[in-house]
PDB file of C-alpha atoms in Angstrom:
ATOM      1  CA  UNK A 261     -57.521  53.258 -29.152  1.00 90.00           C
ATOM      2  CA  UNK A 262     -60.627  51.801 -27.622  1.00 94.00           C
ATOM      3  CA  UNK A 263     -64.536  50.632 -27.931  1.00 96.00           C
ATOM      4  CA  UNK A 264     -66.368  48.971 -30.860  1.00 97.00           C
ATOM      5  CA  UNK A 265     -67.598  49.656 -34.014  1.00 97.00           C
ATOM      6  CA  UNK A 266     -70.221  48.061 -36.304  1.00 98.00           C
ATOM      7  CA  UNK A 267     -70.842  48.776 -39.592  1.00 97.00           C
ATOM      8  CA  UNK A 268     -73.666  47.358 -42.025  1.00 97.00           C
ATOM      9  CA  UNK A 269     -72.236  48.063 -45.156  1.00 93.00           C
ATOM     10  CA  UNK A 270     -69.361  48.369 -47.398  1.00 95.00           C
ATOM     11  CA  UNK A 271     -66.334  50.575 -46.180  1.00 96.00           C
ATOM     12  CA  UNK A 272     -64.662  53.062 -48.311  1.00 93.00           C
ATOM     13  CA  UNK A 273     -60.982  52.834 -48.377  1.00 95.00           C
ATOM     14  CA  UNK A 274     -58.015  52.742 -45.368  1.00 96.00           C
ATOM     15  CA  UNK A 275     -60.582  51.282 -42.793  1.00 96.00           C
ATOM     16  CA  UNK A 276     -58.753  51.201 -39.213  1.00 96.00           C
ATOM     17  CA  UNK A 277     -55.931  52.574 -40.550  1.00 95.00           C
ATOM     18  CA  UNK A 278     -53.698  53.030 -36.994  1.00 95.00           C
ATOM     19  CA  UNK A 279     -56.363  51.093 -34.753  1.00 95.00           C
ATOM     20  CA  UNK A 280     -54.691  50.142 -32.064  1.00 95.00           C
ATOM     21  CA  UNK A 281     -56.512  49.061 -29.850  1.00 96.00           C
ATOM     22  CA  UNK A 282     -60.606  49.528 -31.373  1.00 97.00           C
ATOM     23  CA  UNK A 283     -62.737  46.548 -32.156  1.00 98.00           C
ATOM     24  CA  UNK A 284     -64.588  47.123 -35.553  1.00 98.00           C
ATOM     25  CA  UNK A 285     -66.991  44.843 -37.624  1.00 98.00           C
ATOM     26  CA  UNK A 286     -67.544  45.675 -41.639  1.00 98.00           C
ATOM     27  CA  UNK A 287     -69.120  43.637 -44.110  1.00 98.00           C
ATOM     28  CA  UNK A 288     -66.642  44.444 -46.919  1.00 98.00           C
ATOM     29  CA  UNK A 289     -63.568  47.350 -47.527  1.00 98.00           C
ATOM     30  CA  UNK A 290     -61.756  49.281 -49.901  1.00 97.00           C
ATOM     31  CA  UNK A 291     -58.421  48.999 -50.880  1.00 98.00           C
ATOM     32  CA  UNK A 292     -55.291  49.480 -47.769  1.00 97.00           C
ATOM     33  CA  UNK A 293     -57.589  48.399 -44.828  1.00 98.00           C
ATOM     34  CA  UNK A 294     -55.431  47.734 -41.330  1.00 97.00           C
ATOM     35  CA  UNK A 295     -52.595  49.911 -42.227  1.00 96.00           C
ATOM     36  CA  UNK A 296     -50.336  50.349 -39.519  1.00 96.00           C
ATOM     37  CA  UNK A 297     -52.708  49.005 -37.523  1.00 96.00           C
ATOM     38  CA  UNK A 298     -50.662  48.330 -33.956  1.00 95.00           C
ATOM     39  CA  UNK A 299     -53.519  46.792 -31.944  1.00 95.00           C
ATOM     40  CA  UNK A 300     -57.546  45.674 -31.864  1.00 96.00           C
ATOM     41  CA  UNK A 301     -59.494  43.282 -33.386  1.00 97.00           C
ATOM     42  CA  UNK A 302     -61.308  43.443 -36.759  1.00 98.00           C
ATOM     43  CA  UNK A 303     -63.796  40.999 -38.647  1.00 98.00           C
ATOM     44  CA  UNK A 304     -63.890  41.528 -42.322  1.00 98.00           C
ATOM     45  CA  UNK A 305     -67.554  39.961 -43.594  1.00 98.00           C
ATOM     46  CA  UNK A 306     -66.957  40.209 -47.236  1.00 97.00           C
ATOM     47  CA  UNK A 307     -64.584  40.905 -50.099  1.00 97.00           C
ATOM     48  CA  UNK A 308     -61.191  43.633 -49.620  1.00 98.00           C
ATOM     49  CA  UNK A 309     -59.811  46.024 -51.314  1.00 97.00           C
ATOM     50  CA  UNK A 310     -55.957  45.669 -52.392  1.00 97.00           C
ATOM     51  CA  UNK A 311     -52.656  46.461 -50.257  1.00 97.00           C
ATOM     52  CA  UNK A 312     -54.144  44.819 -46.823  1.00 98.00           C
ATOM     53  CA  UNK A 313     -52.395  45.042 -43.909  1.00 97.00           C
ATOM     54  CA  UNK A 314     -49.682  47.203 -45.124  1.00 96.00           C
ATOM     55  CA  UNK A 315     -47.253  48.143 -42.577  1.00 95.00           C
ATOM     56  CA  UNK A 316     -49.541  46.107 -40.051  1.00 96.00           C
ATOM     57  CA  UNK A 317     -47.605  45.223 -36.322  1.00 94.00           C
ATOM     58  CA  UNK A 318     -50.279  44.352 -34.295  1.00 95.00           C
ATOM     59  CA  UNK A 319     -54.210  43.331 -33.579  1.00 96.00           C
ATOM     60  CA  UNK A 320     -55.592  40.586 -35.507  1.00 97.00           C
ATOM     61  CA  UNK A 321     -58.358  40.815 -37.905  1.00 98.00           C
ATOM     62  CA  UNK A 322     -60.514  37.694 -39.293  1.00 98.00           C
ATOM     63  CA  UNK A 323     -61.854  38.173 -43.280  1.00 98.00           C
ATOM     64  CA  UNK A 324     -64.407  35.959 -45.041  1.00 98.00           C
ATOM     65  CA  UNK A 325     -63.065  34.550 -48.191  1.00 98.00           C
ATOM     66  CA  UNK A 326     -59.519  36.599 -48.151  1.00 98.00           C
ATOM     67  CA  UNK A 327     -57.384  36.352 -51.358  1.00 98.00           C
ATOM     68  CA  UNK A 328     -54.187  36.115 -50.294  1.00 97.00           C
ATOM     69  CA  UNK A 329     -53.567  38.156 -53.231  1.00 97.00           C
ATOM     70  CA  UNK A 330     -54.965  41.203 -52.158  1.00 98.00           C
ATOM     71  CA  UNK A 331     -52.816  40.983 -48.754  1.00 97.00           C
ATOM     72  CA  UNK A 332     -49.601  43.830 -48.988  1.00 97.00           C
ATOM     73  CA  UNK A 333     -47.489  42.395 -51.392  1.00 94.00           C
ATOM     74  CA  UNK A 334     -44.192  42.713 -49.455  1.00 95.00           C
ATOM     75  CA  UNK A 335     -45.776  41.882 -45.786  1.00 94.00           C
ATOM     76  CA  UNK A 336     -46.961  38.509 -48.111  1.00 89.00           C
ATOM     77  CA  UNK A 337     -43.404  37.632 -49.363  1.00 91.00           C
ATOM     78  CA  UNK A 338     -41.666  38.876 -46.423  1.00 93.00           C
ATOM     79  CA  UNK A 339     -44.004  36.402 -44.151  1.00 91.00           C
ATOM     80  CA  UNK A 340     -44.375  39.607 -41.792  1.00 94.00           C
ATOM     81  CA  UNK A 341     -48.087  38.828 -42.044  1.00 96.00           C
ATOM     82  CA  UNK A 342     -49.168  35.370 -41.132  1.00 94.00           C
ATOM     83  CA  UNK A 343     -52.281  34.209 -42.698  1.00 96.00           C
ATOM     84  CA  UNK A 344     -54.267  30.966 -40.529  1.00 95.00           C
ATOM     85  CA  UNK A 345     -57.047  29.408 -40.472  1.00 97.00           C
ATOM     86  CA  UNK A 346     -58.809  30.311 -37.133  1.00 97.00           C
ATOM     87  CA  UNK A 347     -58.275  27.643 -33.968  1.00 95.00           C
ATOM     88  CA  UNK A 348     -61.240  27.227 -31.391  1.00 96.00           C
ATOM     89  CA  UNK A 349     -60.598  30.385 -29.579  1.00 94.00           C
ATOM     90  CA  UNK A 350     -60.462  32.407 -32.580  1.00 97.00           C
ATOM     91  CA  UNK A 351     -64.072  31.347 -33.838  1.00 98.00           C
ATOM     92  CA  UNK A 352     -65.640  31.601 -30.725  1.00 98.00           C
ATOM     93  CA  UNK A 353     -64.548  35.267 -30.925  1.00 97.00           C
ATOM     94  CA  UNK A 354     -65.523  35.780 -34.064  1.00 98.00           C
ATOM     95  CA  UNK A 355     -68.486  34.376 -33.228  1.00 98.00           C
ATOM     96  CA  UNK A 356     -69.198  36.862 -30.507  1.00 98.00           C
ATOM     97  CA  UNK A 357     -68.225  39.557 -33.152  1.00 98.00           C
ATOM     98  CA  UNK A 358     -70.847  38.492 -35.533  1.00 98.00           C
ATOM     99  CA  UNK A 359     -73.848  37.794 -32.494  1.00 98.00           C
ATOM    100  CA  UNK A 360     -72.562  41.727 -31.332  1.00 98.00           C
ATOM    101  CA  UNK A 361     -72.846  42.651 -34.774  1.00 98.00           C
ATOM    102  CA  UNK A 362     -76.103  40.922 -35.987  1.00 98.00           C
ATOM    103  CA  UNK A 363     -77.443  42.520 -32.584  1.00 98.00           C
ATOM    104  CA  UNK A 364     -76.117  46.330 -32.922  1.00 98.00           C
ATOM    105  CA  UNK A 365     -77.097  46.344 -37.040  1.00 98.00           C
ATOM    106  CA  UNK A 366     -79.912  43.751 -38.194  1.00 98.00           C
ATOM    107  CA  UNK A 367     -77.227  42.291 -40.208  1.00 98.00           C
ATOM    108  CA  UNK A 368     -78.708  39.788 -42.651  1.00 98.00           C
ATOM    109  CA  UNK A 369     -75.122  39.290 -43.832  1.00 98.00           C
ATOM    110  CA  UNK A 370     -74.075  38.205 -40.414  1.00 98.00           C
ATOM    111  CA  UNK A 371     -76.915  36.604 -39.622  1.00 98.00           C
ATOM    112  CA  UNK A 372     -76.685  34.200 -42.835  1.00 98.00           C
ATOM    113  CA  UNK A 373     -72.595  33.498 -41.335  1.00 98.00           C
ATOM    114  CA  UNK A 374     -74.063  32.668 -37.783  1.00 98.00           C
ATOM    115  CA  UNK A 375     -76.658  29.992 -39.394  1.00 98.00           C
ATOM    116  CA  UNK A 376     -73.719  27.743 -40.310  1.00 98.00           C
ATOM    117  CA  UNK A 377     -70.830  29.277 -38.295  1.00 98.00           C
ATOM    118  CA  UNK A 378     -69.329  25.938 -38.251  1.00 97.00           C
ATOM    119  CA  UNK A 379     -69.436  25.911 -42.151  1.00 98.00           C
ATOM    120  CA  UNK A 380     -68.340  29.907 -42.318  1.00 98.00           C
ATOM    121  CA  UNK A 381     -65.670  29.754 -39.999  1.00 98.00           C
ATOM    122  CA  UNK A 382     -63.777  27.416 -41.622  1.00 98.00           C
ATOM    123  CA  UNK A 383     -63.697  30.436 -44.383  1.00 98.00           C
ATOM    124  CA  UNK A 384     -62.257  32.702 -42.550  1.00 98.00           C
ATOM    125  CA  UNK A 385     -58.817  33.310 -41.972  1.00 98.00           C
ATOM    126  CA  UNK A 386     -56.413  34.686 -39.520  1.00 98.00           C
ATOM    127  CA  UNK A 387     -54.087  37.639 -40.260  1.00 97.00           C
ATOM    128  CA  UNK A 388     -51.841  38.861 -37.544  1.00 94.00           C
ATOM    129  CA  UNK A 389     -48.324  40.313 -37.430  1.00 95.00           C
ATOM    130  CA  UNK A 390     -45.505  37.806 -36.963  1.00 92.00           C
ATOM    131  CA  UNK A 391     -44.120  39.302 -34.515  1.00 88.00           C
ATOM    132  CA  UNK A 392     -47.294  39.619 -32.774  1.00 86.00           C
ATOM    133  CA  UNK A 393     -47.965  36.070 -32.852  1.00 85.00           C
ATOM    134  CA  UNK A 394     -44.914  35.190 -31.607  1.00 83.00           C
ATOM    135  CA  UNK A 395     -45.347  37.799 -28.380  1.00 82.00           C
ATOM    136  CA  UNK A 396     -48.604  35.986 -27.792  1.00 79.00           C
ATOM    137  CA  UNK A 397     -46.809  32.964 -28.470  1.00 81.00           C
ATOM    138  CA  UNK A 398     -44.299  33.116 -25.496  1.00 79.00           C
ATOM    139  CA  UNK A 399     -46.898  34.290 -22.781  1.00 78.00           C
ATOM    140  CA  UNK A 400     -48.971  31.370 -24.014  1.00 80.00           C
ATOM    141  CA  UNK A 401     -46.301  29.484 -23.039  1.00 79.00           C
ATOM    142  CA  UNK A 402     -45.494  31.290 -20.145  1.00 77.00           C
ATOM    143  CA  UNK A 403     -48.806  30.687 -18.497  1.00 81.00           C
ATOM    144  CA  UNK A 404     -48.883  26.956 -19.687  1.00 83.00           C
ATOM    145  CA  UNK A 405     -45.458  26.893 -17.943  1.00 81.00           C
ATOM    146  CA  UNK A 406     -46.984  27.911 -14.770  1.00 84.00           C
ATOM    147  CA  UNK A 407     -44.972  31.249 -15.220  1.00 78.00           C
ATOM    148  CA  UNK A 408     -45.830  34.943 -15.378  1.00 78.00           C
ATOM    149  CA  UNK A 409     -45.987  36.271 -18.722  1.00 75.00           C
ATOM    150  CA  UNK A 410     -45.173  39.386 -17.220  1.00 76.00           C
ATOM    151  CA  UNK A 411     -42.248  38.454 -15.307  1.00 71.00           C
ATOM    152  CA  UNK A 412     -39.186  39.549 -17.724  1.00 57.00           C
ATOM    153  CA  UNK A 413     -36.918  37.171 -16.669  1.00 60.00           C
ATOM    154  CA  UNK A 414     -39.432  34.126 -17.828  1.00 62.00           C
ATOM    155  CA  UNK A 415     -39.453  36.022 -21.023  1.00 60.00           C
ATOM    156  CA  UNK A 416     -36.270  35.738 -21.127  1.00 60.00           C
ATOM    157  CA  UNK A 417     -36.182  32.163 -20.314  1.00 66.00           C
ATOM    158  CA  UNK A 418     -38.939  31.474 -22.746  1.00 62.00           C
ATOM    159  CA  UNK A 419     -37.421  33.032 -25.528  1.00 62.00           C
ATOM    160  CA  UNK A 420     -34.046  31.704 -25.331  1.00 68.00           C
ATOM    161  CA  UNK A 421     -35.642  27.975 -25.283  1.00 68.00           C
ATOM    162  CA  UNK A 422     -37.565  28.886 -28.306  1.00 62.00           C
ATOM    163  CA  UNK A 423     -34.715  29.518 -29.966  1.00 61.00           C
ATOM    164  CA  UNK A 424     -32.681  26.549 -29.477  1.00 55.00           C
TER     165      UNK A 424
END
């Protein structure tokens, strides 16, 4: 539910299965890694196993290289999953995943990313839950509104101009 993990190596299979809410660094995983996650952040360095994300509903992870084929097959036709390339804020988090990690492991691997993070994080990509995104979506603009993202009656507001 909470704190940080960094690992210098390769992962075994069903890494963060039901994270929700742990941040975690690996330089590769097995096969079914973030299922059911429901929360936290995790940065993939390397190749995954099959079935990612299965059952996934929250937290966002960023993966070097990601085959979209290796992403839960239903999650990947039903669009549940959303796979992006990362915006500003996203790379300046990963980088601050990959300085933590460098610093906690002696990773060469994430020291070689950092050297041209410009160059590696455009090889990276986003997944997060749809409906995640689109939670983070309306208190985004909530608070660009001047609203309170908390305040259930903006919600409601929000939501029901999204829709039309």
């Amino acid at each position: 539910t909470s704190g940080a993990l960094f690992l210098r190596g390769v992962v075994g299979e069903r890494f963060m299965v039901r994270n929700s809410g742990a941040t975690a660094v690996a330089e590769a995983v097995g096969d079914h890694a973030l299922e059911y996650m429901t929360g936290g952040v995790v940065a993939v360095l390397g190749p995954t196993g099959r079935n990612l994300g299965a059952g996934m509903s929250g937290g966002v992870a960023y993966v070097h290289r990601l085959d979209p084929e290796l992403v839960n097959p239903d999650a990947r036709r039903s669009g549940e999953l959303r796979l992006e390339p990362l915006d500003e804020s996203d790379a300046a988090a990963l980088r601050g995943l990959l300085e933590r990690h460098r610093e906690a492991t002696g990773s060469a691997r994430a020291a070689e990313l950092l050297a041209d993070f410009e160059r590696a994080a455009g090889e990276f990509t986003k997944v997060l839950p749809r409906d995640w995104a689109a939670v983070h979506d309306i208190r985004r603009a909530a608070e660009e509104a001047g609203g309170d993202p908390d305040d259930a009656p903006t919600w409601a507001q929000i939501l029901e101009a999204t829709r039309g």
